[in-house]
Coordinates of C-alpha atoms and ligand atoms in Angstrom, one line a residue:
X1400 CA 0.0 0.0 0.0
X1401 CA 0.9 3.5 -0.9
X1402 CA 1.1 5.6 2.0
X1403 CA 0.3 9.3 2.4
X1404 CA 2.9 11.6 2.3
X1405 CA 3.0 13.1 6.0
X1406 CA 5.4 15.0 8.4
X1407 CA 5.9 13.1 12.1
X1408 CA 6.5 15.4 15.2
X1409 CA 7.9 13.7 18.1
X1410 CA 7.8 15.6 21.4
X1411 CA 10.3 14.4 24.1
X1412 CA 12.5 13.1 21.0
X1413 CA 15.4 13.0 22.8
X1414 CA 14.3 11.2 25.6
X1415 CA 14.5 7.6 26.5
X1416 CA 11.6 5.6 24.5
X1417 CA 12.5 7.7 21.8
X1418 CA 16.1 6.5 21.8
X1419 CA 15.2 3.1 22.6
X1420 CA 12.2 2.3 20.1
X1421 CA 10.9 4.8 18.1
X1422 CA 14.4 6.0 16.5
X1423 CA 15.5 2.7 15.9
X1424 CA 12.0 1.2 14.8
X1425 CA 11.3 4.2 12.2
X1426 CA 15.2 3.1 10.9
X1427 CA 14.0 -0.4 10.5
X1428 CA 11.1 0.5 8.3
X1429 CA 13.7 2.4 6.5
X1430 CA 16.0 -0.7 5.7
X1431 CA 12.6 -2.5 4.9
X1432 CA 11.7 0.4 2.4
X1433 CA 8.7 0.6 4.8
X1434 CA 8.6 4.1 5.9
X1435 CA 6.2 6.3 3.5
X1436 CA 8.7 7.8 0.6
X1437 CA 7.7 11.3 1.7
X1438 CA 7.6 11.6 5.2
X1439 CA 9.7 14.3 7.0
X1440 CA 10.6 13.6 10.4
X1441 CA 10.7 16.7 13.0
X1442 CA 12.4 15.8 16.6
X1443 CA 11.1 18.5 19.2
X1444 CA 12.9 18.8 22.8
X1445 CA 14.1 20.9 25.9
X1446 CA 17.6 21.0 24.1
X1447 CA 19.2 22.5 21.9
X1448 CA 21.1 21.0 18.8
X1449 CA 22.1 22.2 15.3
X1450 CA 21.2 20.3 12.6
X1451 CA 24.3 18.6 12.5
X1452 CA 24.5 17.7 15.9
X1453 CA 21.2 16.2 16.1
X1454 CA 21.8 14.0 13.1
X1455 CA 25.2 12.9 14.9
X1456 CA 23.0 11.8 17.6
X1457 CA 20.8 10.2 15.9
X1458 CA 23.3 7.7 13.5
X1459 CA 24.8 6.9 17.0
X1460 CA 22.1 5.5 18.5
X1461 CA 21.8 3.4 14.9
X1462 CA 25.4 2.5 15.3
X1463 CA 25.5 1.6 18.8
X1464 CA 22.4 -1.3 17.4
X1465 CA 23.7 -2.4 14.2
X1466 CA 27.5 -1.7 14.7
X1467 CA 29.6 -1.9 11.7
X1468 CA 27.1 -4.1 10.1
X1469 CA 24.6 -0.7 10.0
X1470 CA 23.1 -0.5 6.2
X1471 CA 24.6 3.1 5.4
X1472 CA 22.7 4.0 2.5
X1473 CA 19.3 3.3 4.5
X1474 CA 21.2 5.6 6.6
X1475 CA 21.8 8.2 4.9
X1476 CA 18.3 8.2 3.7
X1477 CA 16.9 8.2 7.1
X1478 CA 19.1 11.3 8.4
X1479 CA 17.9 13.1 5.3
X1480 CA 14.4 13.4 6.8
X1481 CA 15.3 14.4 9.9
X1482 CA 14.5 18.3 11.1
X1483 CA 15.0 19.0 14.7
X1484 CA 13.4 22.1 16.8
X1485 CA 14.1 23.1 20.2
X1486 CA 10.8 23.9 22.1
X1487 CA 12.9 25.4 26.0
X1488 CA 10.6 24.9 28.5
X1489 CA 8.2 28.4 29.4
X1490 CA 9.2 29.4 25.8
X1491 CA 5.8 30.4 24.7
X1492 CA 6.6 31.7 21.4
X1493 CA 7.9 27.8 20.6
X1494 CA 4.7 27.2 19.2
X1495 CA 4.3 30.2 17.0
X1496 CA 7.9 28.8 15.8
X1497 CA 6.9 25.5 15.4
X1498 CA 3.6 26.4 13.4
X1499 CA 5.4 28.5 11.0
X1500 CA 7.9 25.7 10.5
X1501 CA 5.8 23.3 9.7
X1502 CA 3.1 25.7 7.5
X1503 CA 6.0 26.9 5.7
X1504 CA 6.5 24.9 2.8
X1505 CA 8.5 21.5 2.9
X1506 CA 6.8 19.9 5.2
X1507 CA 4.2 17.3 3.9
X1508 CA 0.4 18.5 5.2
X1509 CA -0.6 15.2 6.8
X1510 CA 0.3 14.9 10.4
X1511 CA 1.3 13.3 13.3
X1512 CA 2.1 14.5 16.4
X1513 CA 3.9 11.7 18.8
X1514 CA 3.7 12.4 22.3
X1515 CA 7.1 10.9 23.7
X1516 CA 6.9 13.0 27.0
X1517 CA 6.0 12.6 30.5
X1518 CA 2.6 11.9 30.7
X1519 CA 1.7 15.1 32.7
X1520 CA 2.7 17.4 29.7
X1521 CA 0.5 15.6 27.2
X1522 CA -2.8 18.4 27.7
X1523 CA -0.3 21.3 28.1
X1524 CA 1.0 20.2 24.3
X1525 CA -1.7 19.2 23.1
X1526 CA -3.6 22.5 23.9
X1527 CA -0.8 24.5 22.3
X1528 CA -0.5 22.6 19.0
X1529 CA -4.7 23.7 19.1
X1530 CA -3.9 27.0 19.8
X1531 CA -1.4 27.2 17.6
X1532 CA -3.8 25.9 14.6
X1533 CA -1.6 22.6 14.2
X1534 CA -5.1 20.5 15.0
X1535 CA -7.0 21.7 12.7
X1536 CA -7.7 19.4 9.7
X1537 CA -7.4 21.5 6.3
X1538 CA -5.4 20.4 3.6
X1539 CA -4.4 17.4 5.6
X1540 CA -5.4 15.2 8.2
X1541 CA -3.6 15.6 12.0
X1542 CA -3.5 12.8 14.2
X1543 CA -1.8 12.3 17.7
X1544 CA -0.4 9.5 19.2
X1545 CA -0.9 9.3 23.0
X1546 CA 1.8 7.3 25.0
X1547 CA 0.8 5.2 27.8
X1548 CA -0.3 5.4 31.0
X1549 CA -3.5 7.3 29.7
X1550 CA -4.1 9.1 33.0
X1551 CA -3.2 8.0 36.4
X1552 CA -6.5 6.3 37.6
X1553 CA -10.3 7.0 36.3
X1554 CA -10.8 10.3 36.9
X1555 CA -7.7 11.4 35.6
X1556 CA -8.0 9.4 32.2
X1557 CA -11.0 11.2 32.0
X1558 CA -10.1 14.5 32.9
X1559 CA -7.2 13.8 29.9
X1560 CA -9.6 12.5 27.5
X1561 CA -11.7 16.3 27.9
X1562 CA -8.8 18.1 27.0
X1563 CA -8.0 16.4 24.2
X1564 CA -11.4 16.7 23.0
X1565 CA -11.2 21.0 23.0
X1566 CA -9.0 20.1 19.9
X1567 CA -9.2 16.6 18.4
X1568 CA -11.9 14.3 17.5
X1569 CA -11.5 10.7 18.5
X1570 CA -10.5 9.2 15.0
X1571 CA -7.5 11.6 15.4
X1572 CA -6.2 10.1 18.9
X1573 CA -4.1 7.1 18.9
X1574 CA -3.8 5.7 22.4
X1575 CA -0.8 3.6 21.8
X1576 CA -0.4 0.5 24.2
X1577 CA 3.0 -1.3 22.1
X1578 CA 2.1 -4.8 23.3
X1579 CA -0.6 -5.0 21.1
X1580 CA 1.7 -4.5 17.8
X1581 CA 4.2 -7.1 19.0
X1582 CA 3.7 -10.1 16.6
X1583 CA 3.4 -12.9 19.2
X1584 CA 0.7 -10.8 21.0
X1585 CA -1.0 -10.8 17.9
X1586 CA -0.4 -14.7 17.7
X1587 CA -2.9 -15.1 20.3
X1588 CA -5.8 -14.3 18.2
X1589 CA -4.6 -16.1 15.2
X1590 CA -3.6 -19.1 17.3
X1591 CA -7.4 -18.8 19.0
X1592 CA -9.4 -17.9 15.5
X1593 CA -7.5 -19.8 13.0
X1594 CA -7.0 -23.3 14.7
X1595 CA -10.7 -25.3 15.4
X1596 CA -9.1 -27.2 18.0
X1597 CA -8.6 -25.1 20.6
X1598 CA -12.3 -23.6 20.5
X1599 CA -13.8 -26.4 22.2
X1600 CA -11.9 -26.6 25.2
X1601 CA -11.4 -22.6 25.9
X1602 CA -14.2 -22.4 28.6
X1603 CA -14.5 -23.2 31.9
X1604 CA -15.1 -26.6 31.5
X1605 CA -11.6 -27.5 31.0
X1606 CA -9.3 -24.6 31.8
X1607 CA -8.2 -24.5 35.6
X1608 CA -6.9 -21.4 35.3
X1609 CA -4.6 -18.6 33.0
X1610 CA -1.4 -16.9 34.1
X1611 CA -0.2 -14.0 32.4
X1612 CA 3.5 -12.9 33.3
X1613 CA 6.1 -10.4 32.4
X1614 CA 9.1 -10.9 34.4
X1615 CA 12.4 -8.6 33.9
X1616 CA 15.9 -8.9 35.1
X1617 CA 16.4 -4.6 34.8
X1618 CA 15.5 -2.3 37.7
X1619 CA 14.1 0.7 36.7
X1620 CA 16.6 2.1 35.1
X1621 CA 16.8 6.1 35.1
X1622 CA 13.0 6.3 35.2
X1623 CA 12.7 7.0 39.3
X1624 CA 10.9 10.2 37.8
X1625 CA 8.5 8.4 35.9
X1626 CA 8.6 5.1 38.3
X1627 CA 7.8 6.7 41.7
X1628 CA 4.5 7.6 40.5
X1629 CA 3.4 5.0 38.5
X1630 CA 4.3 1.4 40.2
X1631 CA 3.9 -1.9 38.6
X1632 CA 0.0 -2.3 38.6
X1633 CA -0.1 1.1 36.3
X1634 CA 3.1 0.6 34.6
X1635 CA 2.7 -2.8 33.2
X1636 CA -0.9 -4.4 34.5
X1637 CA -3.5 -2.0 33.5
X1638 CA -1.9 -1.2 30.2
X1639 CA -0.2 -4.3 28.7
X1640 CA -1.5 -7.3 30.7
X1641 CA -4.8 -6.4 30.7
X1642 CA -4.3 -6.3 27.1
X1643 CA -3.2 -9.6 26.6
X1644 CA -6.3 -10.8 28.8
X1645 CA -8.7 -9.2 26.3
X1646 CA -7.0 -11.5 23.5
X1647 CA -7.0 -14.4 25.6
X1648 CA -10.3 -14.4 26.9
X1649 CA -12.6 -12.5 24.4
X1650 CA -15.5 -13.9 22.4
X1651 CA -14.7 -14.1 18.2
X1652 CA -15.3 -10.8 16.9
X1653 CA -17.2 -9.9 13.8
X1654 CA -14.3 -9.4 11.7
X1655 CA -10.8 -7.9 12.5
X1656 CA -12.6 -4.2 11.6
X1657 CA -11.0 -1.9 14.6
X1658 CA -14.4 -1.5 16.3
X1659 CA -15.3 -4.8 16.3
X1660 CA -12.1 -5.8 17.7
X1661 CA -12.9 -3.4 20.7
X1662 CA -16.1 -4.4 21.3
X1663 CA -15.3 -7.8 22.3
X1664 CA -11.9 -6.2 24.2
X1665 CA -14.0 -4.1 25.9
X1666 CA -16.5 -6.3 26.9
X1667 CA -14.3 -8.7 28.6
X1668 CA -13.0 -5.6 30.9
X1669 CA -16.6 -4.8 31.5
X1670 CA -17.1 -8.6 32.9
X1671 CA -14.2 -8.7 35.5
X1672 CA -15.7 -8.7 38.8
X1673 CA -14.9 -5.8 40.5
X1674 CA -12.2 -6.0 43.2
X1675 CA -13.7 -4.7 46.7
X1676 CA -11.8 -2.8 48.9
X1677 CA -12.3 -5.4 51.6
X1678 CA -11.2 -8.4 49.0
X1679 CA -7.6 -6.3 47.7
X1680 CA -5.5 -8.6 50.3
X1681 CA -7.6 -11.4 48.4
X1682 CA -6.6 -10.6 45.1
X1683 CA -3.8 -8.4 44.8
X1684 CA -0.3 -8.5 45.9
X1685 CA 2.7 -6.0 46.1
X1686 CA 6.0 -6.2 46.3
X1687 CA 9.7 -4.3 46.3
X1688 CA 13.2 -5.4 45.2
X1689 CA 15.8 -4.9 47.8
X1690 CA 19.4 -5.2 46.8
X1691 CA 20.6 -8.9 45.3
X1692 CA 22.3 -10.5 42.5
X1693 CA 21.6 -10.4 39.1
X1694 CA 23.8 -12.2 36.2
X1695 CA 26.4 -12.1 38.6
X1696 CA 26.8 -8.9 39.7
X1697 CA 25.3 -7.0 43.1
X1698 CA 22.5 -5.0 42.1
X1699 CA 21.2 -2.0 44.6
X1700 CA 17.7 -2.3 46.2
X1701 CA 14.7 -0.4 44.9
X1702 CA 15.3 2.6 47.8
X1703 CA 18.8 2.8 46.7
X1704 CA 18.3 3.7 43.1
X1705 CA 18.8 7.3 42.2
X1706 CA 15.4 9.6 42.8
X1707 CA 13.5 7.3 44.7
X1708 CA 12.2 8.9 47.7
X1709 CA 13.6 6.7 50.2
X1710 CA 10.8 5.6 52.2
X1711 CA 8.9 4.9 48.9
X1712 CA 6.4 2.0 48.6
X1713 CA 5.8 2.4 45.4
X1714 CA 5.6 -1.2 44.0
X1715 CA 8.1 -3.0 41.6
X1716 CA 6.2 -6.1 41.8
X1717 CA 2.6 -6.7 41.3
X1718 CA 0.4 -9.6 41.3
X1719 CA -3.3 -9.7 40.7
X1720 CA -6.4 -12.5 40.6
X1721 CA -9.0 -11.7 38.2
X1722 CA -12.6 -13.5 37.5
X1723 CA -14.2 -12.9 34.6
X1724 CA -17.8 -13.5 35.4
X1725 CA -19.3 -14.6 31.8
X1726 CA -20.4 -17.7 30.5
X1727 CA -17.0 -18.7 28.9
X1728 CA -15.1 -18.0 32.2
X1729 CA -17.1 -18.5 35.7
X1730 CA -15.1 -19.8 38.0
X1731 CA -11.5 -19.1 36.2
X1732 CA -8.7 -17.5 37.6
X1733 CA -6.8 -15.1 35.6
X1734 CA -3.4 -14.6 37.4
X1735 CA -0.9 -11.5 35.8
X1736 CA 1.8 -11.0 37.7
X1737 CA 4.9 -8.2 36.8
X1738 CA 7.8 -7.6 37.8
X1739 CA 11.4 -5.7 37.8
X1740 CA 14.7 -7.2 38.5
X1741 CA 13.2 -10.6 38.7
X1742 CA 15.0 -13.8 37.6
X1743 CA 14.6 -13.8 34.1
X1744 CA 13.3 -11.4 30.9
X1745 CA 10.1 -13.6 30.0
X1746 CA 6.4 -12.8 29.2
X1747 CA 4.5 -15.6 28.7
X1748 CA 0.5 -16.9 29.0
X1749 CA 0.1 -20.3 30.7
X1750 CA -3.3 -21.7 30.2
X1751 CA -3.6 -24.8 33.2
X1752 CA -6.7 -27.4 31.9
X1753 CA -8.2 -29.2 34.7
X1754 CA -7.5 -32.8 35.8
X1755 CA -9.0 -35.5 33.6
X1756 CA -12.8 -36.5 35.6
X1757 CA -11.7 -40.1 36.7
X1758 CA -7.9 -39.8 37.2
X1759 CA -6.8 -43.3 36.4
X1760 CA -3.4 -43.3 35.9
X1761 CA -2.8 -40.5 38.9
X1762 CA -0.8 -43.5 41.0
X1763 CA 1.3 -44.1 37.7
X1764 CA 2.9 -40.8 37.3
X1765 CA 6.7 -40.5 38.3
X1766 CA 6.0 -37.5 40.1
X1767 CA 3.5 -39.2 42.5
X1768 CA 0.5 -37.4 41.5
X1769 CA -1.5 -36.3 38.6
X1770 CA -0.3 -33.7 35.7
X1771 CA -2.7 -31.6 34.4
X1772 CA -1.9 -30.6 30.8
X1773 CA -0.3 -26.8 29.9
X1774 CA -0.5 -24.9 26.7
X1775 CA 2.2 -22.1 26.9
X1776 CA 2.4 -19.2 24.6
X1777 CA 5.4 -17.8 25.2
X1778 CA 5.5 -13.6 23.9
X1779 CA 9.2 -13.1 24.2
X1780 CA 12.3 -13.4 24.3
X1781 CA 10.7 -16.8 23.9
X1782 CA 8.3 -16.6 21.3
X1783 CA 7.2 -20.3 21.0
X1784 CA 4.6 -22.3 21.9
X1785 CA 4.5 -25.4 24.0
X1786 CA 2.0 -28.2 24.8
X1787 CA 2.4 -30.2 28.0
X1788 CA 0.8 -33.6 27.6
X1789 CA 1.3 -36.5 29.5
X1790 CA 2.7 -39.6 27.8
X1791 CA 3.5 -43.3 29.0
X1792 CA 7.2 -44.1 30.2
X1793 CA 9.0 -46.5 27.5
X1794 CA 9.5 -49.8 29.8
X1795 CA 7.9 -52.7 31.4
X1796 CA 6.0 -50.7 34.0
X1797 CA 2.8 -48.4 33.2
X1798 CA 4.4 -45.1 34.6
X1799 CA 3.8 -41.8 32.8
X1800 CA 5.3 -38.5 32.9
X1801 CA 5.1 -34.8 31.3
X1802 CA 6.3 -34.5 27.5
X1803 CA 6.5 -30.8 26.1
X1804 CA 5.8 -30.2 22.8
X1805 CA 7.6 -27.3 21.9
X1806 CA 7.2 -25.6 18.6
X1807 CA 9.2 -22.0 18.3
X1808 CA 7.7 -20.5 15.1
X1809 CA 9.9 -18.2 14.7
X1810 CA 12.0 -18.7 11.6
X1811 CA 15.5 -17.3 11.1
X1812 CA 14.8 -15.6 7.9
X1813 CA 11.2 -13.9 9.4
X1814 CA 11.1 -10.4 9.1
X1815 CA 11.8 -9.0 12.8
X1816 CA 10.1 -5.8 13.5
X1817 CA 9.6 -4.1 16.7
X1818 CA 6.0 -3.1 17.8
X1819 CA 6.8 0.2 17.3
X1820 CA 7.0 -0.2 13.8
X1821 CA 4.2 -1.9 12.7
X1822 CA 2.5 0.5 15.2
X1823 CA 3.9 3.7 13.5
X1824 CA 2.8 2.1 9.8
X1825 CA -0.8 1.9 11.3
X1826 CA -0.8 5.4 12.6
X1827 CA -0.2 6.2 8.7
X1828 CA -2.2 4.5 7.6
X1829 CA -5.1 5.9 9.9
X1830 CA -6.0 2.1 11.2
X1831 CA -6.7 2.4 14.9
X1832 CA -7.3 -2.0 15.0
X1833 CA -4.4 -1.9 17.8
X1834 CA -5.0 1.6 19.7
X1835 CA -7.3 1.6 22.8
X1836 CA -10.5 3.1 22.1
X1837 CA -11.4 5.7 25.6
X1838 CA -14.0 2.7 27.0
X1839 CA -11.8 -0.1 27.1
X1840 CA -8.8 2.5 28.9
X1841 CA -11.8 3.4 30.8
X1842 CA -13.0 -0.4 32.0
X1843 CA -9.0 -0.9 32.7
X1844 CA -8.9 2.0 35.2
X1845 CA -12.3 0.3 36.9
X1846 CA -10.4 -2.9 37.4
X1847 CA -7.0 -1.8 38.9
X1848 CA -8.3 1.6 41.4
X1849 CA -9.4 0.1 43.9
X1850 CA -6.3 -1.9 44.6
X1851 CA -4.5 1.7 43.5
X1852 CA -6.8 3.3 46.5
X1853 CA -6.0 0.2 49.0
X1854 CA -2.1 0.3 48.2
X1855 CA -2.0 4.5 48.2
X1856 CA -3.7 4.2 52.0
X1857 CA -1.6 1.4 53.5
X1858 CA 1.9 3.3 53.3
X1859 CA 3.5 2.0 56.3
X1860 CA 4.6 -1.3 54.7
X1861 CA 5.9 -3.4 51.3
X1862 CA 6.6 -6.8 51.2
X1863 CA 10.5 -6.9 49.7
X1864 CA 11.9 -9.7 47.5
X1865 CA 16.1 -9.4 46.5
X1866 CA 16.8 -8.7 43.0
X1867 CA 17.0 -11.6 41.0
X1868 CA 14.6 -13.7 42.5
X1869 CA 11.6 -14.7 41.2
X1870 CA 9.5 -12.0 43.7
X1871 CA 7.9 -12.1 47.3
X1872 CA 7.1 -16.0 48.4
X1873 CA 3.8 -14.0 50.1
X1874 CA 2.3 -13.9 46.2
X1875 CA 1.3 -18.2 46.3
X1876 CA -1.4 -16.6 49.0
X1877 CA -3.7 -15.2 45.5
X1878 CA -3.9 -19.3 44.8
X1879 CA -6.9 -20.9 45.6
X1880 CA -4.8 -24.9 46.2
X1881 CA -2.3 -26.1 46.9
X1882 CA -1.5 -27.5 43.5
X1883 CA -1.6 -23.8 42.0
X1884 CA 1.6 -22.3 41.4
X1885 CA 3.7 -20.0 39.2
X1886 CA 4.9 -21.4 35.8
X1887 CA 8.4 -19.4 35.9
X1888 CA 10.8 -20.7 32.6
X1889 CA 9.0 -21.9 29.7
Ligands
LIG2256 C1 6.7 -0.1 29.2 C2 6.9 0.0 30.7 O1 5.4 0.3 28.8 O2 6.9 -1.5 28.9 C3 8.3 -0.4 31.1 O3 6.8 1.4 31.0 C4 8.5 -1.9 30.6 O4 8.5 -0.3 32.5 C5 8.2 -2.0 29.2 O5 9.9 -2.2 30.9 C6 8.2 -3.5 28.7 O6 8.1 -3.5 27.3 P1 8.9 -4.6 26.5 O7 8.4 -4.3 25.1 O8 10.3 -4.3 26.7 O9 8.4 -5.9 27.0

């Protein structure tokens, strides 16, 4: 497909997720002859760079990823779109700068405006690209792309989603959540709607329960700013876990059209069963690293990294147990659990079934009891997909035991792009399939703040785990058995 030609404005360019994926996913679309062949890329910050510089900064952060293997003449094409602009902060004629840049000729009509800031600047920004007639859609259509978290609870979201509304109409907002444009998240859906076999058995009569994970070996890096406020249940659990909930547990849509997508996401938010404030200790659990070892080396505690306030509680480590209270799913557990500097980078879904009805061969199994079988999906680094079935032992005697069917699908020569790109293409291309419509950011809020309210009251207290482990023992307490526990590797 032919894309439009159009002119991308990033705020906050030269700030971290702009180093880390957007730079180096719009440079991947340019190896792949991806990126549209007119688009003009304007980087706005705080600081200020000549030309020269910022396109020295730029082809360093390429060459610190591809090395001396870098493809120069994608290069070269990529640093001749690049424009940068300071905007210093309380410089109010930035704006009236910026609008004449961009109305002046060179600069491709068509839109987008990436918001790569902390998320308490987004309204301020927003309001002054309005004011500044940058919204407005003649000639060309605008479009902004929203980072997450989308507001801090509810109200907030809310009160975000009004001021966006003075200037923008809701098919120009793109509410970017990045795990929805990572291939293996969109795996689930094709491994759910494209394969008969599974349908059958997805319901309560045979699933036990689901665990959703994303574990991490990092701390939080420089982001104490960022981090202090947020936590794990905002950072990772409202946004991208409950994400990957919708695709596990949602009905088959209509079609893959974007609002029928949503519909069905949105409804399975709408069925969990709210969280009480009496039942948070039931269902929710909270954690902090303290120091510990990680690949070998000593790693400081969560109180000793740099910014954090240091009788913080904010969590690093977050557990939750959700019911989904539909037909498909009464009675299920949904367990998502995060986590920083934990034992191992993995996000994964592990879907338990149930134990057969008459358990014959439970006596025969090396391990003493029964095995219930496993489907794994593993999301990354991982991105495979293993069945756990139980098979008989070769030998005289009738003794079973746990085989793993283990298919990676991912094929050395398979294009490899970050979610970032395919998410940027889609912002293009004006297809809002993988951006959260307001409802379903809405209905995520409604699960998660009332374990936000719990946690913000009881600030006397955090249950600590070291770095590198695999978090607080005090999280089996959200099983309902014995025989429930964490899947950690796949
Ligand atoms: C971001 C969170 O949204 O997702 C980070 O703010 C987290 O804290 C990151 O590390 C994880 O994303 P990915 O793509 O690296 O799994």
């Amino acid at each position: 497909k032919i894309l439009d030609a159009c002119t991308l404005t990033i705020f906050g360019v030269g700030g971290n997720l702009s180093q880390r994926k957007l730079i180096p996913a719009l440079f991947r679309l340019e190896m792949a002859m991806r990126l549209p062949e007119q688009l003009v890329i304007l980087g706005c910050d705080i600081a200020v760079h000549d030309h020269d510089a910022w396109i020295g900064f730029v082809a360093g952060i390429l060459h610190g990823i591809y090395q001396k293997d870098i493809d120069e003449a994608a290069l070269q094409r990529f640093c001749r779109r690049w424009h940068y602009l300071a905007i210093p902060p309380g410089d109010d004629a930035a704006y009236g700068r910026l609008a004449e840049l961009l109305q002046g000729g060179g600069f491709p009509p068509n839109m987008v405006y990436y918001m790569a800031v902390r998320p308490a600047d987004y309204p301020a920004i927003v309001d002054k690209l309005g004011n500044a007639g940058l919204l407005r859609q003649n000639g060309g259509w605008r479009r902004v792309v929203i980072e997450k978290p989308f507001g801090y609870d509810l109200l907030s979201a809310q009160t975000l989603q009004s001021s966006l509304y003075k200037h923008l109409d809701e098919p120009q907002i793109y509410r970017i959540d990045h795990y929805l444009g990572k291939g293996t998240v969109q795996n689930v859906m094709v491994f759910r709607f494209a394969n008969l076999l599974l349908e059958p058995l997805w319901n309560h009569h045979y699933i036990d329960h689901v665990q959703i994970t994303h574990s991490e070996i990092h701390g939080i890096e420089n982001r104490a700013d960022y981090y202090e406020g947020a936590g794990a249940l905002r950072d990772m659990i409202q946004s991208h876990l409950l994400q990957l909930l919708t695709l596990v547990a949602m009905e088959p849509p209509v079609s893959l059209s974007a609002e029928h997508l949503r519909d069905e996401k949105v409804k399975v938010l709408k069925s969990i069963r709210p969280i009480t404030q009496n039942s948070v200790h039931a269902h929710a659990f909270r954690g902090q690293y303290s120091d510990g070892i990680v690949e070998g080396k000593s790693v400081p505690g969560y109180l000793e990294e740099k910014g954090v306030a240091p009788e913080s509680v904010t969590e690093t480590y977050a557990a939750l147990k959700l019911f989904i209270d539909n037909w498909r799913w009464a009675g299920v557990p949904f367990y998502l659990r995060t986590g920083k500097r934990l034992a191992e980078n993995s996000s994964a879904i592990c879907i338990r079934f149930k134990n057969p009805p008459q358990d014959l061969l439970h006596r025969n199994n090396h391990q003493g009891h029964s095995q219930p079988n496993w489907i794994m999906l593993g999301i990354q680094p991982n991105d495979c997909l293993k069945v756990e079935l139980q098979v008989k032992v070769p030998g005289l005697d009738l003794l079973t035991r746990t085989l793993s069917l283990d298919a990676t699908y991912h094929k050395d020569n398979d294009d490899d792009f970050d979610a970032y790109a395919s998410l940027l293409l889609d912002v293009m291309q004006g297809d809002h399939s993988l951006f959260l419509r307001m409802d379903e950011v809405e209905a995520a809020w409604r699960v998660v703040d009332p374990v936000l309210k719990v946690w913000a009251m009881e600030r006397d207290f955090i249950n600590t785990y070291p770095a590198g482990s695999w978090g607080p023992r005090g999280t089996y307490r959200l099983f309902d058995r014995d025989d429930q526990f964490w899947r950690h590797s796949l």
